Coordinates of C-alpha atoms (C1' of nucleotides) in Angstrom, one line a residue:
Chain A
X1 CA -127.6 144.0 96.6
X2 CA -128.6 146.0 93.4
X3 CA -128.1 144.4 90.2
X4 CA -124.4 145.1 89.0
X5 CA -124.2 145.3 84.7
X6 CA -120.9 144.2 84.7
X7 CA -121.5 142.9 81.3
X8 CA -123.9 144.2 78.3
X9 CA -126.7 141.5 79.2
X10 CA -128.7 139.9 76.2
X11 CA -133.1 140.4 77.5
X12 CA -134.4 137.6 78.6
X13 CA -137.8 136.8 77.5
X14 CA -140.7 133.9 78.0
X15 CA -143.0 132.8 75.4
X16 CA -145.8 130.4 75.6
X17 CA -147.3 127.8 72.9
X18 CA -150.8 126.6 74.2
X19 CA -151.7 124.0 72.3
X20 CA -155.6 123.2 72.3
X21 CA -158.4 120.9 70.9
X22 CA -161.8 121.3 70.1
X23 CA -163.8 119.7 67.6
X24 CA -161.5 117.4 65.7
X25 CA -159.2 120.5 65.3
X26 CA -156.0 121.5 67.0
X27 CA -155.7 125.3 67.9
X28 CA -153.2 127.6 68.7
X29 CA -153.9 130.5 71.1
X30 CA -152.1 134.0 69.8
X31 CA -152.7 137.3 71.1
X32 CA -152.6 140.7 68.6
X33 CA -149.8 142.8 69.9
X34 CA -150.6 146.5 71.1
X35 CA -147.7 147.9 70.8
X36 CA -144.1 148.1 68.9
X37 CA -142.5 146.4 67.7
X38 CA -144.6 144.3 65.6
X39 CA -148.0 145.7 66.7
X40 CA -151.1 144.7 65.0
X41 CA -149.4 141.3 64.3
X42 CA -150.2 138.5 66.0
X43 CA -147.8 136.4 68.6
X44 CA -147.3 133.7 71.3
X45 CA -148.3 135.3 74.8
X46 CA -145.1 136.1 76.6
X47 CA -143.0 139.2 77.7
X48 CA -139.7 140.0 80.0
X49 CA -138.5 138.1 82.8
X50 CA -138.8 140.4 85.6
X51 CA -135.9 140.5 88.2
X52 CA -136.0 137.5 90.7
X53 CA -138.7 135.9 88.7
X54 CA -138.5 132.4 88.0
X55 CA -138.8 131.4 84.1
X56 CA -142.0 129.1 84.6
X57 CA -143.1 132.2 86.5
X58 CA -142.8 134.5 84.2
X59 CA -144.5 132.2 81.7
X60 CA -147.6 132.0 83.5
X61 CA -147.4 135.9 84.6
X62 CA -147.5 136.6 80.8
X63 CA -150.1 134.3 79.9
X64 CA -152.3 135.4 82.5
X65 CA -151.8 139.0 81.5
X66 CA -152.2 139.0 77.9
X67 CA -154.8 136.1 77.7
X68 CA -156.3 135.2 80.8
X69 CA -155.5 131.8 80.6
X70 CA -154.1 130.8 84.3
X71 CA -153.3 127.8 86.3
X72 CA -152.0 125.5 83.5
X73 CA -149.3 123.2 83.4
X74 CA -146.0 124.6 81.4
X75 CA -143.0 122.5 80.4
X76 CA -140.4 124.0 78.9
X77 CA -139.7 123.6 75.5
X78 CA -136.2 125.2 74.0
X79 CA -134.6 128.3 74.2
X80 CA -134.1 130.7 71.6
X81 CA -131.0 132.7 70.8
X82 CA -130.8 134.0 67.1
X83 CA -129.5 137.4 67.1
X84 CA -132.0 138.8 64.8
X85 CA -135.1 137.7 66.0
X86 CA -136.0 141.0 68.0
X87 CA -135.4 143.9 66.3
X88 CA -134.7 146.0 69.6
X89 CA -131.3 144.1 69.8
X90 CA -130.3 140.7 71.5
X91 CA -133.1 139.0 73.3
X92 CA -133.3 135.4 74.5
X93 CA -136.5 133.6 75.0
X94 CA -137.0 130.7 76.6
X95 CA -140.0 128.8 75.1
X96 CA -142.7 126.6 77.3
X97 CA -145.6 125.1 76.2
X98 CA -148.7 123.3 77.5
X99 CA -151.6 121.2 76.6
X100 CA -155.1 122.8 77.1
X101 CA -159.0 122.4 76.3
X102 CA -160.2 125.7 74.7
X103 CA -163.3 125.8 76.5
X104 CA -161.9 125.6 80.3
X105 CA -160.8 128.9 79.4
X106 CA -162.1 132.5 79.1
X107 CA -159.4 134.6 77.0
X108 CA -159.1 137.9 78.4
X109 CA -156.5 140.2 76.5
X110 CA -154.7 142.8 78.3
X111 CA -151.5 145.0 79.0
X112 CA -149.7 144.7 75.7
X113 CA -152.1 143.0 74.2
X114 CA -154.7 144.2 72.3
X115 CA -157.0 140.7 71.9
X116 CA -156.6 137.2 72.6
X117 CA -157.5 134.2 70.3
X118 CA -157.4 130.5 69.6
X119 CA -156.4 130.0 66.3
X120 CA -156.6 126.6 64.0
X121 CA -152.6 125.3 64.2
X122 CA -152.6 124.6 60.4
X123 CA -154.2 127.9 59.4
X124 CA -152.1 130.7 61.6
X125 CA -151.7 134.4 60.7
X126 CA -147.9 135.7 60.1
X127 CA -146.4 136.1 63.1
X128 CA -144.0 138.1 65.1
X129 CA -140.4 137.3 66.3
X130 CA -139.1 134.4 64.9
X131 CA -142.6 132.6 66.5
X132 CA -143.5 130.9 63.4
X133 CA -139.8 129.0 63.9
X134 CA -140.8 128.2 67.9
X135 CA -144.3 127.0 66.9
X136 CA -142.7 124.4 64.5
X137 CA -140.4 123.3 67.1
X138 CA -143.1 123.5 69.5
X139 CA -144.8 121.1 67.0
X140 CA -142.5 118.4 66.4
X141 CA -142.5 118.4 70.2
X142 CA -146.0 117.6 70.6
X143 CA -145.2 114.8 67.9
X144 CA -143.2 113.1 69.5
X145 CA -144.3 113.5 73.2
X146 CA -147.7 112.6 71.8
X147 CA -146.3 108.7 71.2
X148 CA -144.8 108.0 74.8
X149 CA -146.7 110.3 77.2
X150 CA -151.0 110.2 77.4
X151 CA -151.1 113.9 76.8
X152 CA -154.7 113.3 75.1
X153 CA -156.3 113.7 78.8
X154 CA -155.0 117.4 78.6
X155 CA -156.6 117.8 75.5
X156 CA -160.4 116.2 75.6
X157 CA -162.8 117.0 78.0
X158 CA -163.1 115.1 81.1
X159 CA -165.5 112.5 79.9
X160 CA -164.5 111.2 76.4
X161 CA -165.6 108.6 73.9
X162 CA -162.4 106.3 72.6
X163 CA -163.5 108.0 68.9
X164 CA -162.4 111.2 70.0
X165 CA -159.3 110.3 71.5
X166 CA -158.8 108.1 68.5
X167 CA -159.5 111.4 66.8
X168 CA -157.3 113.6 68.6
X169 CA -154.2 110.9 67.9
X170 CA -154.7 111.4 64.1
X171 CA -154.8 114.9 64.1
X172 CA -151.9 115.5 66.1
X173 CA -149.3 113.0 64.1
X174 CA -151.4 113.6 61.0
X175 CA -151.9 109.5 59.7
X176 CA -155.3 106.8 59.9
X177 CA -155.2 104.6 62.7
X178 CA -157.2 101.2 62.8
X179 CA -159.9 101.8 64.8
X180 CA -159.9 98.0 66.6
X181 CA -156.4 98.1 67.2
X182 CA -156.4 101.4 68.2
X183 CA -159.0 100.2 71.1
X184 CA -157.2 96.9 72.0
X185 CA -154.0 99.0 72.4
X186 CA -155.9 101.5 74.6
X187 CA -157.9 99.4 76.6
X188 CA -155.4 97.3 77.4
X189 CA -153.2 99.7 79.2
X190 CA -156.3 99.8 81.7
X191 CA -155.6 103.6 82.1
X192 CA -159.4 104.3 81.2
X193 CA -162.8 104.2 83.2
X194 CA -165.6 103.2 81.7
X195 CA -168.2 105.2 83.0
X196 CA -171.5 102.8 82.1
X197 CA -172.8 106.2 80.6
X198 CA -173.3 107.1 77.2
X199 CA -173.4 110.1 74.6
X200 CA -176.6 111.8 73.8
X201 CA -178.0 113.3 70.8
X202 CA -176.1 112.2 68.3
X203 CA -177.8 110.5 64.9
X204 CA -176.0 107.4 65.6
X205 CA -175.2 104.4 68.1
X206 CA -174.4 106.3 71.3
X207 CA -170.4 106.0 72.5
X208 CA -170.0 104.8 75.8
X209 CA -167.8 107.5 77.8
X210 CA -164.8 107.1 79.3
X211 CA -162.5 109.0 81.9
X212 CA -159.0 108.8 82.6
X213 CA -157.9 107.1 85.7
X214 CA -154.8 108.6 87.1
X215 CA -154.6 107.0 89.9
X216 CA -153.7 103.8 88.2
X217 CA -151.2 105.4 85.3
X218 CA -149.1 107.0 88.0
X219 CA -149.3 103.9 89.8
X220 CA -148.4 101.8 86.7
X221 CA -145.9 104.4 85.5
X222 CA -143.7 104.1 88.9
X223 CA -144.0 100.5 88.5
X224 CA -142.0 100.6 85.2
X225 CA -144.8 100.8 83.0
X226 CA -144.3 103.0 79.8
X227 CA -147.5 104.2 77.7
X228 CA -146.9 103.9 74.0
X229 CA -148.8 104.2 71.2
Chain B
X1 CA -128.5 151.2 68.8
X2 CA -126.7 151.0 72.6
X3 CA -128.4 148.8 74.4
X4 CA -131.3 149.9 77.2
X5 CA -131.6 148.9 80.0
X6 CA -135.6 149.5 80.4
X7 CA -135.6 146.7 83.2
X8 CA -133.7 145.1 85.3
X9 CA -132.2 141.8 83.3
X10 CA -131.4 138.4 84.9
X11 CA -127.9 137.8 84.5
X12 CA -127.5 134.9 81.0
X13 CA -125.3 132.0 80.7
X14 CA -124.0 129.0 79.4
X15 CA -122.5 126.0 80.6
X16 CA -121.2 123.0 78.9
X17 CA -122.0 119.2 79.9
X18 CA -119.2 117.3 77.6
X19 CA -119.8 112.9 78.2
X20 CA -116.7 111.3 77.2
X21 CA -116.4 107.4 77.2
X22 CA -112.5 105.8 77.8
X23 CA -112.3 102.4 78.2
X24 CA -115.5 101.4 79.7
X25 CA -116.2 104.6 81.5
X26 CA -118.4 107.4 81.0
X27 CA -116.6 110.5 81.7
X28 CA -117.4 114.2 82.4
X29 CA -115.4 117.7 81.8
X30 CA -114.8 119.6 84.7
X31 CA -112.9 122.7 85.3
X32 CA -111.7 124.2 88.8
X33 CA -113.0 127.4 89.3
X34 CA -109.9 130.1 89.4
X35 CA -112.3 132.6 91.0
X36 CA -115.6 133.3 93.6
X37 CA -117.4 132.6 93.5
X38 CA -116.9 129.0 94.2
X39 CA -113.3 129.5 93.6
X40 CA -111.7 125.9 94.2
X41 CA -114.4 124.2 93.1
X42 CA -115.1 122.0 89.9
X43 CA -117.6 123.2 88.0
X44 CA -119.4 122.4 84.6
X45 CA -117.4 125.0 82.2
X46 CA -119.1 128.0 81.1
X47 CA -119.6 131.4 81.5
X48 CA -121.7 134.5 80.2
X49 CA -123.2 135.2 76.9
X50 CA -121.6 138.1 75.3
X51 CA -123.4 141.0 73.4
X52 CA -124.4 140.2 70.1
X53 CA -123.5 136.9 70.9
X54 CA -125.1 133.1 70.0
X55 CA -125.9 130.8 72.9
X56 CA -124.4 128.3 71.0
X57 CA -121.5 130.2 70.0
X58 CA -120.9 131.5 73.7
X59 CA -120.8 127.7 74.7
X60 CA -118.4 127.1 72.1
X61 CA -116.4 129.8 73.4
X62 CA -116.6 129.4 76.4
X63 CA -115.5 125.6 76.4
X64 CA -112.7 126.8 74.3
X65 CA -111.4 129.0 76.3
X66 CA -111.7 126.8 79.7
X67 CA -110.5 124.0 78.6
X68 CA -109.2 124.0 74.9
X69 CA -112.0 121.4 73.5
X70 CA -112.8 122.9 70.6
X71 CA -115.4 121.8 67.4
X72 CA -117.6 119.9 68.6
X73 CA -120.9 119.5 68.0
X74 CA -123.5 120.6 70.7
X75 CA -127.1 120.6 71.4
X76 CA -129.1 122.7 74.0
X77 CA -130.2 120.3 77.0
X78 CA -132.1 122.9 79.1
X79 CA -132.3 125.9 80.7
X80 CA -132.2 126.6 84.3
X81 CA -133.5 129.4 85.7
X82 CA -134.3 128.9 90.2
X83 CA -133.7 132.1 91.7
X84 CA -130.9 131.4 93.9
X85 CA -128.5 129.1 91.8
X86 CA -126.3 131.8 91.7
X87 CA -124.9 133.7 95.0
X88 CA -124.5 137.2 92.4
X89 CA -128.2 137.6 91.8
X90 CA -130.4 135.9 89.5
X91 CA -128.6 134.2 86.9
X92 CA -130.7 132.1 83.8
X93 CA -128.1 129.7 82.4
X94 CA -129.0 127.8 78.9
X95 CA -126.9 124.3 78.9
X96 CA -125.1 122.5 76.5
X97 CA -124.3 118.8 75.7
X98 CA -121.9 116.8 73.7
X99 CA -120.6 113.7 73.2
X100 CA -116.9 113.2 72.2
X101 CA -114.0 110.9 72.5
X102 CA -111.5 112.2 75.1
X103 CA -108.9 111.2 74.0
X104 CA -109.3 113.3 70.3
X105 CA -109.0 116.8 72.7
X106 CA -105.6 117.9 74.7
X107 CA -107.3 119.3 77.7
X108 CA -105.8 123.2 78.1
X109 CA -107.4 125.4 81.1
X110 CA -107.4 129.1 80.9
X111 CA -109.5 132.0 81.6
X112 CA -111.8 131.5 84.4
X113 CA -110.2 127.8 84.9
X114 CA -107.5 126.9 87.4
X115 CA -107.6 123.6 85.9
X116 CA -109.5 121.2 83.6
X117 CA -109.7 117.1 83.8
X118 CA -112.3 114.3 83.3
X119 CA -113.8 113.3 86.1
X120 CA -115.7 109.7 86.0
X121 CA -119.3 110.2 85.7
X122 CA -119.9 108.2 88.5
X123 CA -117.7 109.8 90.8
X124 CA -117.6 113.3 90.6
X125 CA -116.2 115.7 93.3
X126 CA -119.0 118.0 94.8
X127 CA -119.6 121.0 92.4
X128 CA -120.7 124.3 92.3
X129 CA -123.9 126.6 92.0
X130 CA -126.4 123.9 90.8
X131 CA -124.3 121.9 88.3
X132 CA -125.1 118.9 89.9
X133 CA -128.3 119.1 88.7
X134 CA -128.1 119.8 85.4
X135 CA -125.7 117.1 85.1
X136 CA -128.5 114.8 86.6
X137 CA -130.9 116.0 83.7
X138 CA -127.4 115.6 81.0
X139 CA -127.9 112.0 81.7
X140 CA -131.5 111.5 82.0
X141 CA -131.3 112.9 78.5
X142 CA -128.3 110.7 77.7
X143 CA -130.3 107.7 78.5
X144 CA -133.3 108.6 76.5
X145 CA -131.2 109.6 73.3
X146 CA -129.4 106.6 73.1
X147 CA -132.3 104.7 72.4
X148 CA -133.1 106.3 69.0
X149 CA -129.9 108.0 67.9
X150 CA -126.8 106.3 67.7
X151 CA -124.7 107.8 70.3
X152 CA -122.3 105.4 70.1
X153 CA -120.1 106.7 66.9
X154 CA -119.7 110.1 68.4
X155 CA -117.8 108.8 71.8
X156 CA -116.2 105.4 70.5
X157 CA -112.8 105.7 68.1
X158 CA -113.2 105.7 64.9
X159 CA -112.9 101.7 64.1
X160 CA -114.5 99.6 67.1
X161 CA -115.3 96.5 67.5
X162 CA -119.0 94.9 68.2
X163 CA -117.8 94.6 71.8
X164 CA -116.7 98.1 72.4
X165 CA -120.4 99.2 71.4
X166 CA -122.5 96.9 73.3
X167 CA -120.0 97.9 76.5
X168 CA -120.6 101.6 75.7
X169 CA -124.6 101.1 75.3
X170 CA -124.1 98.9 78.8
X171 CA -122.2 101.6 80.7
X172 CA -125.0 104.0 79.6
X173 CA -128.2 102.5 80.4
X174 CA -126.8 100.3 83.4
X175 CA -128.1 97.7 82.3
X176 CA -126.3 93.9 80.6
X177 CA -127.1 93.2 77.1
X178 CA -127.4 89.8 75.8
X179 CA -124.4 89.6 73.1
X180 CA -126.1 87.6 70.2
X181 CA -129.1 89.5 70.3
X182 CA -127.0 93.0 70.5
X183 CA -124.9 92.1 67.3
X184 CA -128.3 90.8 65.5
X185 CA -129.8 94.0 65.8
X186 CA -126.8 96.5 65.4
X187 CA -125.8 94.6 62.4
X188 CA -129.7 94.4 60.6
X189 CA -129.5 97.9 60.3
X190 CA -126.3 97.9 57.8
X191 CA -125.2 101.1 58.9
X192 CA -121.8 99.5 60.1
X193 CA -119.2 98.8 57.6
X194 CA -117.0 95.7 58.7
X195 CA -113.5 96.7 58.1
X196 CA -111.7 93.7 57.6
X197 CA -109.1 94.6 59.7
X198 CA -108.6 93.2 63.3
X199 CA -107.7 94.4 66.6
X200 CA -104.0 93.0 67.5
X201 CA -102.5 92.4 70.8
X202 CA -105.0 91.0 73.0
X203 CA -104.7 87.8 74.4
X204 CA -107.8 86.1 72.7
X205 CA -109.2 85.8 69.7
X206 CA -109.0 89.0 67.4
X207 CA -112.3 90.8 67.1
X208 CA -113.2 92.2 63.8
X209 CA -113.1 96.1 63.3
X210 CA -115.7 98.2 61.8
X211 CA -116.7 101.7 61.2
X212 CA -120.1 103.9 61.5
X213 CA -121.5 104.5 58.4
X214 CA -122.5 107.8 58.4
X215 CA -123.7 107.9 53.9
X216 CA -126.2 104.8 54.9
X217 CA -127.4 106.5 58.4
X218 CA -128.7 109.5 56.8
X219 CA -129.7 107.9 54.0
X220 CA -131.9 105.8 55.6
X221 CA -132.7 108.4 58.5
X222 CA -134.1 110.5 55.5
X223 CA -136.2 107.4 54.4
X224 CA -138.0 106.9 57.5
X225 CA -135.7 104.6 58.8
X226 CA -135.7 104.9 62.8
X227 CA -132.6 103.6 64.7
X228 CA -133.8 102.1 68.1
X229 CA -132.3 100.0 70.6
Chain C
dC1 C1' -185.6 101.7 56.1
dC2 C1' -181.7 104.5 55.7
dA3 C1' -177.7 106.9 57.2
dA4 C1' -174.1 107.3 60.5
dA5 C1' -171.0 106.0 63.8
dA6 C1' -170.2 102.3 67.6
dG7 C1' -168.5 98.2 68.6
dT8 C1' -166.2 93.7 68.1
dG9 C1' -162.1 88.9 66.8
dT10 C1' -159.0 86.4 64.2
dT11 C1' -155.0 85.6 61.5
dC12 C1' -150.4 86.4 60.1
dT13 C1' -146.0 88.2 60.4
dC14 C1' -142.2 90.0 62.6
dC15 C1' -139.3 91.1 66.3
dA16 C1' -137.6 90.7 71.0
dT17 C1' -136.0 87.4 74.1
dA18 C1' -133.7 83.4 76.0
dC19 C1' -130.1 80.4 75.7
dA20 C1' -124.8 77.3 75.0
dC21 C1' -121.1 76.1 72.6
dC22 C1' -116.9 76.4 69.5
dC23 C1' -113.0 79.5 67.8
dA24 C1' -108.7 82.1 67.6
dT25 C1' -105.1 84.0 69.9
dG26 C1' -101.2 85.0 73.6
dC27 C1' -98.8 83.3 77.2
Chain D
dG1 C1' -103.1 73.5 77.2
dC2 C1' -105.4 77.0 79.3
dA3 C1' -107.4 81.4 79.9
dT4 C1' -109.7 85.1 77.5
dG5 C1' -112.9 87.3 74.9
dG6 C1' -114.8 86.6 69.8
dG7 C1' -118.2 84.8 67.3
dT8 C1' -122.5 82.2 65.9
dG9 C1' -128.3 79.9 65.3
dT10 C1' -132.6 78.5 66.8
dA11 C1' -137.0 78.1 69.1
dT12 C1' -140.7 80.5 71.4
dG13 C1' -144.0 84.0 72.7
dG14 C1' -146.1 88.4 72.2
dA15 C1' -147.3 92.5 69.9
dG16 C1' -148.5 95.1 65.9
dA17 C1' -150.9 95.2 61.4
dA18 C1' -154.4 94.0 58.3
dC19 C1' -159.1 93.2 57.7
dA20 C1' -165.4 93.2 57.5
dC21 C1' -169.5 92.8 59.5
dT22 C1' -173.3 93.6 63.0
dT23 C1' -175.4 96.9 66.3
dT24 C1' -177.8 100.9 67.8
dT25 C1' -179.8 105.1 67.3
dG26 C1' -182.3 109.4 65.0
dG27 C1' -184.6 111.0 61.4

DNA sequence: CCAAAAGTGTTCTCCATACACCCATGC
DNA sequence: GCATGGGTGTATGGAGAACACTTTTGG
């Protein structure tokens, strides 16, 4: 059956916030636009939904294309209606993000656009669209999800001293934390491996490494078990 | 500018999950579908988004015109977008939630709707395209929001008493409360205003009345104030 | 030996929880 | 006077917050 317009139909769009952190700094992956409207400015990855393409498809269609970034895990974030925020006329876009390290990715621009680039979250260019609007939002998400899910496994590398993750906390909801309580709290939830192996190189005490254990927070979670920080 | 139709477009929509609470019950809006498909069947109400058009103000029309509940206040849930939740073709709907009292709205089906009625939550007749699942993730979200916002002044009449709340936050989250500890709490935050006034007719002792104090919510919402249960 | 970050315990306060009886009214 | 729901206080345990010094390494 061939698509029937029946009605004048709003565009339907995807954009994606990747979120990523490298060096005590959160970053924000944009790509330059290569063509109208808006070209030369820089934007979240995203594009049309194609016909029978799922949303979360889409979203991971467009990042691929424009950045190169695949195989990540998107959750959607809001949807965006305002009538002016495409100046071709009434386009929707639903909004996903998704936690990232930097440096598990090569950025690869292409099709519409003309480069690919992590940017630091605080210090972003102008953007296109109304993105500036869904990156807030896309912010106060990450705020919050930041307090009852243990998104900082996304974020760090696999293996991980408990002063990175401590650091990664206070960048993301901006505050100090107390280092010894921030441990006790941690350790506590037994979600993290030790690994016996320590940091090199550094002028200082090494930091024992840790690593994740996600066989025992989705065991815990099922069991009623709610990480909070 | 007419609109172009460069590609093929997904087909948008809204629908509307309205939660009333009536005596101890949570409660759902449901219209019957006056035409295919799913003609017969209840369904959330809803419909497409016009040109030019606000999702928000398409749900607000929409709801309107099913079932004659109008002004309320709504806030985007989700948007669903699997490939065959619609028998027409693909179809991306963006849905709505509110809380309200029911008995504040004279239901009045038109348009599209053969009929509209509250259903129980709990006991709501099959329903069409993939409603039942978005009313799943309606409650999910019900759940988590009534833990930091207080829900309960939106579905509950204007003066309640202590009892009427805790019932309303026990319907919810299916769970019992214990009563001393409930009042303790909802009364430490000052944002109800004892009334004074009692309830008449029952055949016990009079409980006291109050009211939601909506000047010392946001005023202590803006001050950092967090309301949790 | 100095700089720099790692690592470690205790105290106090506050809040959540558990729990049982008297009170006011209508019938 | 009895049935029904309204209304109240206290004791305990656990978690969060505040807080300072020693340890290990590289240079």
């Amino acid at each position: 059956m061939p698509y029937t317009y029946a009605y004048p139909r709003p565009a339907l769009t995807v954009d994606c916030i990747l979120f990523g952190y490298d060096e005590g700094d959160l970053k924000l992956l944009l790509v330059e636009r290569g063509s109208e409207p808006f070209k030369g400015r820089w934007a979240l990855p995203g594009g049309f939904v194609q016909r029978n393409e799922t949303l979360g498809d889409a979203a991971l269609r467009e990042l691929a294309e424009e950045t190169g970034v695949g195989k990540v895990y998107l959750e959607q974030l809001y949807t965006f209606g305002d009538l002016d925020r495409d100046p071709r006329g009434h386009t929707v876009s639903v909004a996903y993000f998704a936690l990232v390290r930097p440096d598990g990715f090569t950025l690869q621009a292409s099709t519409d656009a003309a480069a690919a680039k992590w940017f630091l979250l605080r210090k972003t260019p102008p953007l296109a669209f109304d993105h500036k609007k869904i990156v807030e939002t896309a912010v106060e998400r990450l705020k919050g999800k930041v307090r009852y899910q243990p998104i900082g496994f996304e974020l760090l590398p696999k293996k991980f001293t408990l002063s990175q993750l401590q650091q990664l906390y206070e960048a993301v909801l901006e505050t100090e934390i107390d280092k010894r309580n921030f441990r006790k709290k941690i350790l506590s939830m037994s979600i993290l491996k030790p690994l016996g192996e320590y940091e090199a190189g550094a002028a200082n005490r090494p930091a024992q490494l840790y690593q994740f254990d996600r066989k025992k927070y989705d065991a815990a979670t099922k069991s009623g078990f709610l990480f909070e920080l």
